[in-house]
XYZ file of C-alpha atoms in Angstrom:
573
model
C 49.084 -100.601 102.756
C 48.033 -104.221 102.908
C 49.001 -104.571 99.250
C 51.038 -102.117 97.175
C 48.756 -99.445 95.754
C 50.954 -97.588 93.250
C 49.996 -94.211 91.829
C 48.380 -94.209 88.429
C 46.170 -96.656 86.600
C 47.345 -100.305 86.624
C 48.351 -101.616 83.230
C 46.061 -104.135 81.557
C 48.973 -106.340 80.517
C 49.666 -109.284 82.799
C 53.370 -109.476 83.652
C 54.396 -113.133 83.496
C 57.608 -114.894 84.486
C 58.611 -117.149 81.591
C 60.525 -119.644 83.739
C 57.592 -119.940 86.156
C 55.230 -120.530 83.263
C 57.468 -123.273 81.882
C 57.817 -124.895 85.307
C 54.045 -124.803 85.887
C 53.276 -126.403 82.537
C 55.755 -129.231 83.162
C 54.461 -129.778 86.707
C 50.857 -129.965 85.556
C 51.794 -132.421 82.808
C 53.830 -134.703 85.092
C 51.668 -134.581 88.227
C 49.135 -137.224 87.196
C 51.973 -139.700 86.612
C 54.418 -138.792 89.368
C 51.967 -138.269 92.236
C 50.312 -141.734 92.391
C 53.673 -143.513 92.156
C 55.529 -141.557 94.847
C 52.528 -141.237 97.117
C 52.080 -145.013 97.138
C 55.816 -145.581 97.583
C 55.948 -143.133 100.503
C 52.948 -144.828 102.062
C 54.517 -148.285 101.658
C 57.827 -147.154 103.151
C 56.125 -145.497 106.113
C 53.932 -148.499 106.856
C 56.940 -150.832 106.586
C 58.465 -149.120 109.633
C 55.577 -150.229 111.841
C 53.824 -153.620 111.912
C 50.241 -153.222 110.764
C 48.069 -153.452 113.882
C 45.588 -156.308 113.914
C 43.114 -154.501 116.142
C 41.578 -151.130 116.705
C 44.071 -148.709 118.227
C 43.187 -146.485 121.139
C 43.982 -142.788 120.685
C 47.200 -143.234 122.685
C 48.251 -146.295 120.662
C 47.436 -144.469 117.441
C 49.580 -141.541 118.539
C 52.569 -143.852 119.059
C 51.949 -145.642 115.748
C 51.640 -142.476 113.658
C 54.624 -140.880 115.388
C 56.837 -143.762 114.205
C 55.488 -143.350 110.669
C 56.044 -139.605 110.800
C 59.650 -139.983 111.847
C 60.310 -142.544 109.090
C 58.929 -140.234 106.406
C 60.873 -137.290 107.804
C 64.096 -139.284 107.434
C 63.221 -140.090 103.822
C 62.430 -136.454 103.084
C 65.654 -135.247 104.699
C 67.605 -137.486 102.330
C 65.618 -136.216 99.359
C 66.171 -132.613 100.447
C 69.916 -133.025 99.921
C 69.282 -133.041 96.159
C 69.370 -129.241 96.044
C 70.324 -126.308 98.286
C 67.414 -124.837 100.232
C 67.407 -121.687 98.097
C 66.932 -123.771 94.945
C 64.176 -125.804 96.539
C 62.337 -122.628 97.549
C 62.639 -121.264 94.015
C 60.945 -124.403 92.664
C 58.333 -124.819 95.386
C 57.105 -121.228 95.146
C 56.436 -121.864 91.446
C 54.301 -124.962 91.878
C 50.849 -124.587 90.335
C 47.639 -125.277 92.237
C 47.830 -129.070 92.297
C 46.706 -129.768 95.847
C 42.984 -129.073 95.763
C 40.993 -130.102 98.813
C 37.540 -129.451 100.167
C 39.146 -127.624 103.092
C 40.839 -124.399 102.008
C 43.557 -124.707 104.659
C 44.881 -128.075 103.415
C 46.751 -126.818 100.346
C 48.571 -124.011 102.170
C 49.492 -126.409 104.990
C 50.883 -128.953 102.522
C 52.927 -126.247 100.800
C 54.310 -124.995 104.104
C 55.269 -128.563 105.020
C 57.105 -128.991 101.700
C 59.091 -125.817 102.305
C 59.937 -126.866 105.850
C 61.224 -130.276 104.741
C 63.166 -128.759 101.837
C 64.825 -126.324 104.245
C 66.516 -129.270 105.988
C 68.968 -129.389 103.065
C 72.551 -128.770 104.141
C 73.857 -128.294 100.604
C 75.388 -124.919 99.862
C 74.724 -122.757 96.825
C 77.782 -121.027 95.397
C 75.754 -118.406 93.524
C 72.296 -117.665 92.233
C 72.070 -118.465 88.513
C 70.841 -115.385 86.683
C 69.561 -114.754 83.184
C 69.200 -111.084 82.279
C 69.199 -110.256 85.978
C 66.527 -112.817 86.942
C 67.159 -115.916 89.075
C 66.861 -118.834 86.704
C 67.457 -122.312 88.120
C 67.293 -125.203 85.613
C 63.788 -126.282 84.635
C 63.865 -129.790 83.207
C 61.610 -132.804 83.345
C 64.031 -134.349 85.859
C 64.014 -131.384 88.229
C 60.241 -131.064 88.034
C 59.751 -134.757 88.821
C 62.057 -134.492 91.840
C 60.122 -131.522 93.159
C 56.855 -133.372 92.636
C 58.279 -136.370 94.474
C 58.916 -134.137 97.465
C 55.397 -132.744 97.142
C 53.737 -136.180 96.983
C 55.702 -137.488 99.960
C 54.846 -134.398 102.005
C 51.151 -134.874 101.249
C 51.392 -138.365 102.764
C 53.202 -136.839 105.745
C 50.443 -134.239 106.009
C 47.922 -137.081 106.196
C 49.856 -138.562 109.108
C 49.845 -135.154 110.808
C 46.073 -135.019 110.403
C 45.707 -138.424 112.061
C 47.980 -137.410 114.909
C 45.763 -134.409 115.547
C 42.646 -136.576 115.510
C 44.245 -139.031 117.924
C 45.013 -136.072 120.200
C 41.325 -135.184 120.131
C 40.398 -138.682 121.290
C 39.729 -140.643 118.096
C 40.547 -144.367 117.800
C 41.826 -145.919 114.548
C 41.362 -149.218 112.765
C 43.874 -150.902 110.417
C 43.767 -150.763 106.618
C 45.950 -152.946 104.416
C 46.119 -150.527 101.492
C 46.157 -147.180 103.230
C 46.920 -145.447 106.497
C 44.730 -146.604 109.386
C 41.387 -144.814 109.328
C 39.596 -143.333 112.295
C 36.799 -145.221 113.947
C 33.554 -143.310 113.457
C 32.810 -141.217 116.526
C 30.040 -138.810 115.496
C 30.428 -136.430 118.431
C 34.181 -135.942 117.902
C 33.898 -135.910 114.107
C 31.224 -133.218 114.175
C 33.373 -131.159 116.538
C 36.429 -131.521 114.265
C 34.412 -130.635 111.157
C 32.998 -127.516 112.787
C 36.440 -126.543 114.114
C 38.035 -126.983 110.673
C 35.310 -124.910 109.025
C 35.703 -122.105 111.534
C 39.494 -122.074 111.224
C 39.228 -122.030 107.425
C 36.839 -119.075 107.656
C 38.776 -116.976 110.169
C 42.096 -118.671 110.955
C 44.215 -117.690 113.940
C 44.770 -114.281 112.373
C 47.258 -112.034 114.115
C 46.551 -113.287 117.632
C 48.261 -116.657 117.739
C 50.562 -115.165 120.371
C 47.673 -114.990 122.842
C 47.016 -111.293 122.337
C 47.258 -108.698 119.598
C 50.906 -108.001 118.792
C 50.561 -106.588 115.264
C 48.114 -104.055 113.878
C 47.267 -103.040 110.330
C 46.105 -99.650 111.581
C 48.875 -97.054 111.768
C 49.205 -93.960 113.940
C 51.567 -91.032 113.576
C 53.727 -91.980 116.574
C 54.056 -95.678 115.717
C 57.443 -97.415 115.538
C 58.875 -98.048 112.092
C 56.585 -100.483 110.288
C 57.429 -104.014 109.195
C 56.463 -105.684 105.913
C 55.731 -109.383 105.478
C 53.952 -111.492 102.841
C 50.836 -113.567 103.437
C 50.064 -116.483 101.140
C 46.838 -116.939 99.214
C 45.101 -120.294 98.638
C 45.587 -120.064 94.864
C 47.450 -118.218 92.124
C 45.643 -115.135 90.823
C 46.112 -111.771 89.184
C 47.394 -109.271 91.742
C 48.337 -105.591 91.654
C 52.035 -104.817 91.956
C 54.519 -102.168 90.983
C 57.898 -101.993 89.265
C 59.938 -99.615 91.399
C 58.669 -97.976 94.560
C 55.009 -97.286 95.411
C 55.566 -93.536 95.159
C 56.965 -93.333 91.631
C 56.943 -96.836 90.152
C 55.107 -98.374 87.217
C 51.820 -100.039 88.117
C 51.248 -103.485 86.687
C 49.420 -106.745 87.277
C 51.287 -109.963 88.035
C 50.383 -113.624 88.368
C 51.122 -114.300 92.014
C 49.954 -115.866 95.270
C 51.265 -113.512 97.981
C 49.960 -110.257 99.400
C 52.550 -107.848 100.846
C 51.246 -106.425 104.120
C 52.641 -103.741 106.368
C 52.020 -103.799 110.096
C 52.432 -101.511 113.045
C 54.402 -102.770 116.053
C 52.580 -100.436 118.421
C 50.719 -103.181 120.271
C 53.871 -105.308 120.607
C 55.739 -102.288 121.944
C 53.006 -101.724 124.509
C 53.154 -105.374 125.618
C 56.953 -105.269 125.918
C 56.819 -102.084 127.981
C 54.261 -103.631 130.326
C 56.455 -106.699 130.907
C 59.736 -104.776 131.174
C 59.746 -104.445 134.996
C 60.026 -108.218 135.335
C 63.559 -109.623 135.117
C 62.807 -112.797 133.209
C 62.762 -112.303 129.426
C 59.811 -114.069 127.814
C 61.108 -113.428 124.294
C 63.878 -115.144 122.366
C 66.941 -113.198 121.112
C 65.914 -113.678 117.473
C 62.828 -111.467 117.955
C 64.594 -108.073 117.963
C 66.827 -109.246 115.099
C 63.796 -110.198 113.012
C 62.143 -106.856 113.754
C 65.298 -105.038 112.647
C 65.390 -107.044 109.417
C 61.726 -106.419 108.568
C 61.954 -102.709 109.360
C 65.024 -102.451 107.094
C 63.240 -104.339 104.319
C 60.333 -101.881 104.619
C 62.771 -99.030 103.993
C 64.225 -100.856 100.989
C 60.808 -101.540 99.464
C 59.651 -97.994 100.090
C 62.634 -96.158 98.678
C 65.143 -98.246 96.721
C 63.718 -101.329 95.041
C 63.135 -101.963 91.351
C 61.745 -105.507 91.226
C 61.154 -106.159 94.938
C 57.375 -105.718 94.933
C 57.017 -107.960 91.887
C 59.059 -110.748 93.474
C 57.230 -110.364 96.767
C 53.775 -110.538 95.155
C 54.683 -113.482 92.955
C 56.743 -115.617 95.303
C 56.757 -114.118 98.799
C 60.515 -113.488 98.889
C 63.175 -110.961 97.882
C 66.700 -111.576 96.619
C 69.378 -109.122 97.732
C 73.113 -108.961 97.498
C 74.578 -109.598 100.912
C 76.454 -106.283 100.908
C 73.232 -104.395 100.134
C 71.362 -106.158 102.930
C 74.236 -105.474 105.315
C 74.271 -101.809 104.282
C 70.502 -101.525 104.812
C 70.836 -102.900 108.324
C 73.916 -100.805 109.080
C 72.099 -97.606 108.106
C 68.916 -98.502 109.956
C 70.335 -99.875 113.220
C 71.388 -96.580 114.862
C 67.825 -95.261 114.623
C 66.164 -98.607 115.302
C 68.235 -99.217 118.415
C 66.648 -96.248 120.133
C 63.446 -98.257 120.224
C 64.781 -101.806 120.237
C 67.212 -101.257 123.100
C 64.321 -99.916 125.183
C 62.041 -102.811 124.242
C 64.714 -105.478 124.661
C 67.152 -104.039 127.227
C 69.029 -107.320 127.725
C 69.547 -107.953 123.996
C 71.393 -105.184 122.217
C 72.000 -105.537 118.481
C 75.612 -104.604 117.903
C 75.885 -104.605 114.110
C 74.373 -105.951 110.904
C 76.401 -109.159 111.017
C 75.098 -109.855 114.512
C 71.519 -109.489 113.226
C 72.134 -111.934 110.367
C 73.825 -114.446 112.665
C 70.850 -114.382 115.032
C 68.433 -114.917 112.142
C 70.413 -117.935 110.994
C 69.714 -119.520 114.389
C 65.913 -119.180 114.227
C 64.629 -122.341 115.926
C 62.888 -124.761 113.611
C 61.262 -128.140 114.299
C 59.509 -130.664 112.074
C 56.967 -131.573 114.776
C 55.357 -129.492 116.036
C 55.639 -127.799 112.649
C 57.406 -124.424 112.634
C 58.199 -122.021 109.772
C 61.345 -122.699 107.701
C 64.392 -120.429 107.513
C 63.993 -116.738 106.723
C 67.429 -116.318 105.122
C 68.677 -118.567 102.308
C 72.315 -117.923 101.407
C 73.810 -118.296 97.927
C 77.344 -116.960 97.594
C 77.139 -113.179 97.567
C 73.334 -113.220 97.550
C 70.670 -113.709 100.205
C 67.084 -114.712 99.541
C 64.812 -113.253 102.241
C 61.566 -115.207 102.703
C 59.055 -112.666 103.967
C 56.254 -115.245 104.174
C 58.267 -117.352 106.613
C 59.365 -114.164 108.388
C 55.769 -113.205 109.129
C 55.007 -116.596 110.670
C 58.234 -116.521 112.696
C 57.365 -113.043 113.971
C 54.046 -114.201 115.404
C 55.635 -117.331 116.876
C 58.445 -115.360 118.532
C 55.885 -113.004 120.088
C 54.242 -115.887 121.932
C 54.713 -116.021 125.675
C 55.412 -119.733 125.927
C 54.214 -122.107 128.663
C 54.212 -122.624 131.575
C 51.111 -120.472 131.657
C 51.652 -118.740 134.967
C 53.370 -115.773 136.532
C 53.057 -111.982 136.200
C 54.048 -111.836 132.511
C 51.222 -114.176 131.552
C 48.810 -112.070 133.607
C 50.005 -108.986 131.725
C 49.391 -110.746 128.419
C 45.864 -111.585 129.615
C 45.174 -107.955 130.542
C 46.618 -106.835 127.203
C 44.235 -109.172 125.392
C 41.278 -107.798 127.348
C 42.252 -104.279 126.288
C 42.612 -105.453 122.674
C 39.080 -106.867 122.730
C 37.666 -103.711 124.283
C 39.468 -101.612 121.678
C 37.940 -103.799 118.960
C 34.462 -103.181 120.387
C 35.131 -99.452 120.776
C 35.936 -99.216 117.055
C 32.617 -100.788 116.085
C 28.906 -99.902 116.215
C 28.896 -101.711 119.574
C 30.999 -99.030 121.303
C 29.471 -98.618 124.783
C 27.974 -95.319 125.885
C 28.674 -93.599 129.178
C 25.567 -95.275 130.603
C 26.881 -98.797 129.931
C 28.579 -100.724 132.744
C 32.290 -100.000 132.796
C 34.877 -102.515 131.674
C 36.386 -104.309 134.704
C 33.266 -103.539 136.724
C 32.922 -106.034 139.574
C 29.152 -106.115 140.138
C 27.648 -106.849 143.535
C 24.204 -108.031 144.417
C 22.552 -106.323 147.418
C 24.014 -107.700 150.599
C 26.500 -109.921 148.735
C 30.082 -109.704 147.587
C 31.442 -109.289 144.073
C 30.621 -112.231 141.832
C 32.599 -111.535 138.636
C 34.386 -108.880 136.604
C 33.681 -107.730 133.066
C 36.741 -108.015 130.820
C 35.130 -106.123 127.921
C 31.745 -104.483 127.350
C 29.686 -103.396 124.353
C 26.145 -102.243 123.703
C 23.885 -101.546 120.761
C 20.394 -100.206 121.168
C 18.765 -102.348 123.878
C 21.359 -105.161 123.862
C 24.302 -105.445 126.267
C 27.383 -107.472 125.335
C 29.586 -108.717 128.183
C 32.812 -110.525 127.351
C 35.040 -112.878 129.312
C 38.501 -112.903 127.668
C 40.785 -115.945 127.827
C 44.294 -115.265 126.556
C 45.237 -118.683 125.216
C 48.165 -118.719 122.738
C 48.165 -120.940 119.669
C 51.282 -122.950 120.463
C 53.045 -125.617 118.457
C 51.708 -128.233 120.842
C 48.160 -127.056 120.233
C 48.686 -127.100 116.467
C 50.096 -130.640 116.686
C 47.024 -131.816 118.588
C 48.897 -132.703 121.777
C 46.293 -134.471 123.906
C 47.096 -132.682 127.173
C 47.223 -129.256 125.536
C 43.930 -129.815 123.715
C 42.281 -131.224 126.851
C 43.433 -128.271 128.976
C 41.947 -125.818 126.491
C 38.677 -127.765 126.296
C 38.467 -127.716 130.112
C 39.215 -123.972 130.188
C 36.468 -123.315 127.647
C 33.903 -125.506 129.401
C 34.537 -123.878 132.781
C 34.434 -120.386 131.256
C 31.127 -121.120 129.509
C 29.541 -122.477 132.678
C 30.610 -119.445 134.676
C 29.548 -116.919 132.029
C 26.131 -118.478 131.561
C 25.655 -118.102 135.310
C 26.693 -114.445 135.050
C 24.150 -113.785 132.275
C 21.434 -115.502 134.314
C 22.352 -113.480 137.399
C 22.114 -110.213 135.431
C 18.846 -111.320 133.810
C 17.287 -112.291 137.137
C 18.765 -109.284 138.933
C 19.012 -106.406 136.418
C 19.684 -103.964 139.263
C 22.371 -104.572 141.850
C 24.280 -102.709 144.534
C 26.564 -101.000 141.997
C 24.912 -101.497 138.598
C 21.604 -100.955 136.807
C 20.908 -102.921 133.614
C 17.136 -102.447 133.506
C 17.261 -100.569 130.212
C 18.577 -103.618 128.314
C 16.167 -106.073 126.725
C 18.907 -108.627 125.951
C 22.218 -109.558 127.537
C 24.707 -111.465 125.364
C 27.425 -113.314 127.255
C 30.504 -114.101 125.179
C 33.745 -115.952 125.953
C 36.463 -114.685 123.584
C 39.771 -116.429 122.803
C 42.571 -115.201 120.518
C 41.969 -118.114 118.121
C 39.195 -120.597 117.360
C 39.239 -123.244 120.108
C 38.493 -126.896 119.544
C 35.608 -128.058 121.693
C 32.759 -130.523 121.471
C 29.477 -129.200 120.122
C 27.210 -127.963 122.868
C 26.908 -124.807 124.979
C 30.302 -123.501 123.833
C 29.425 -123.680 120.120
C 25.839 -122.455 120.495
C 24.937 -119.434 118.338
C 23.868 -116.576 120.593
C 23.249 -113.936 117.919
C 23.084 -113.410 114.168
C 23.816 -109.969 112.732
C 21.493 -108.402 110.130
C 24.123 -109.365 107.564
C 23.856 -113.037 108.580
C 27.106 -113.239 110.584
C 26.732 -115.724 113.429
C 28.248 -115.233 116.865
C 28.912 -118.321 118.999
C 29.010 -118.352 122.784
C 32.751 -119.042 122.555
C 34.294 -117.133 119.659
C 37.715 -116.114 118.469
C 38.841 -112.504 118.234
C 38.532 -112.755 114.451
C 34.990 -114.120 114.620
C 33.980 -111.395 117.058
C 35.557 -108.797 114.774
C 33.577 -110.035 111.785
C 30.319 -109.996 113.760
C 30.978 -106.493 115.129
C 31.964 -105.056 111.747
C 30.450 -107.348 109.094
C 30.942 -104.854 106.261
C 34.563 -104.109 107.124
C 37.375 -106.219 105.680
C 38.986 -107.996 108.604
C 42.787 -108.274 109.164
């Protein structure tokens, strides 16, 4: 279930949270006054840390300049974060209304994530969660709202600096501005490439393959490991289905929320771990099995014991639990979970519930490159579990980090190829027995092998051949690190050149020593990456096909884009 689908007809009454409503009204009223003041002050403070350049900055100079500004704003935000404990900050931030509109749908969610990350730097402790009739109820006053909005405004300025750092990493120069951050020097070729990249990311995102291959699946099989549940954020508040109680016997209702609870199978991650097990070097961090144990235990809690968990999760993306209840959930689940986890992670055995919680408290977090904030927020005898952050941490921890070499990376690449072929096999493009086999290494008469086919599809008289490039979406790539971006651009360009040559060879020589493609009228050559790659417009971004439903397929596409083209009528994960 990607969202809770309780039995019975949903009620027509919208279940509102009074404190959230009050907070939203105050925030909307104060925003027009607070935002211009603190945004300008943050901008002035950041620019005061660096002398205003009197000439156009090269991309490298701009990177140095904006890095100094970033660090200055981070220091200011760290000081501001000490105003409240992290759990209180999260309570406020998850109740902010939709104030951060932008033409690009990814900007608002990024700004919100940045606010939560900066707020999580607070070292203040919370003795207890304030409750009113069982609900968490932190003070909502004009003063608290203005402080939260100050954090929001400052983080939006910081987000603007992040955007400029990414542009500098893509090769853009900048010119000074006395009243604002330096602006980029018009470079039509780069700007068009960035615009297209942003549009494609907004449309498909990195999905579930930021790790470089498919590690989570929303399709479940009978022999799957215990599922995990996380929350994915929506761009805006809206009416969402939820349930009071458990999905099996709870009361259906509609809430005003911005998170969708989603359950995932760990089957593909298990398969990847089993493939890499023979190699002695662990590619995963010790927090990964602990996070899996937590999310599997939470799934049990939400499926069998909760009263208000689904409502909280749909509204705010988190759950609040008493520490003893969370410990008991883990204690009960660990004996069964360890049968799988000890086999997946033989060098990292989870001894007890306390060990799991201690590992989760050490989840690595950095301000640049940006990482998710903490999963656990402690408040006396209570723990707030952020399942939105947990989902992002899970994907990050499943990434086989650089250096990109060695047998484990090769296994990840093969796993990605199989994931792409499986995607094709579950679509109308599933190849018949007459199609060339995946991993075929075709030979021309009298010549050696000239390539191999990572994945294959066919439909009617069209053959689809795919070259898969397992490139993870790392923090360095997200931050626009010049070398990381350049390496990916080079990889894409070389892959496109090679694959165009392969298509031409097949077109000119439809029959070879070990293949016969004469029955195909068209051959589509595709390079597929786990996520949308940044590249200049040209052969890599060329549209090679448009489905009857109007879905375009580019010569270099992400797994998500390929999925949408293959199955345009099916809702994509």
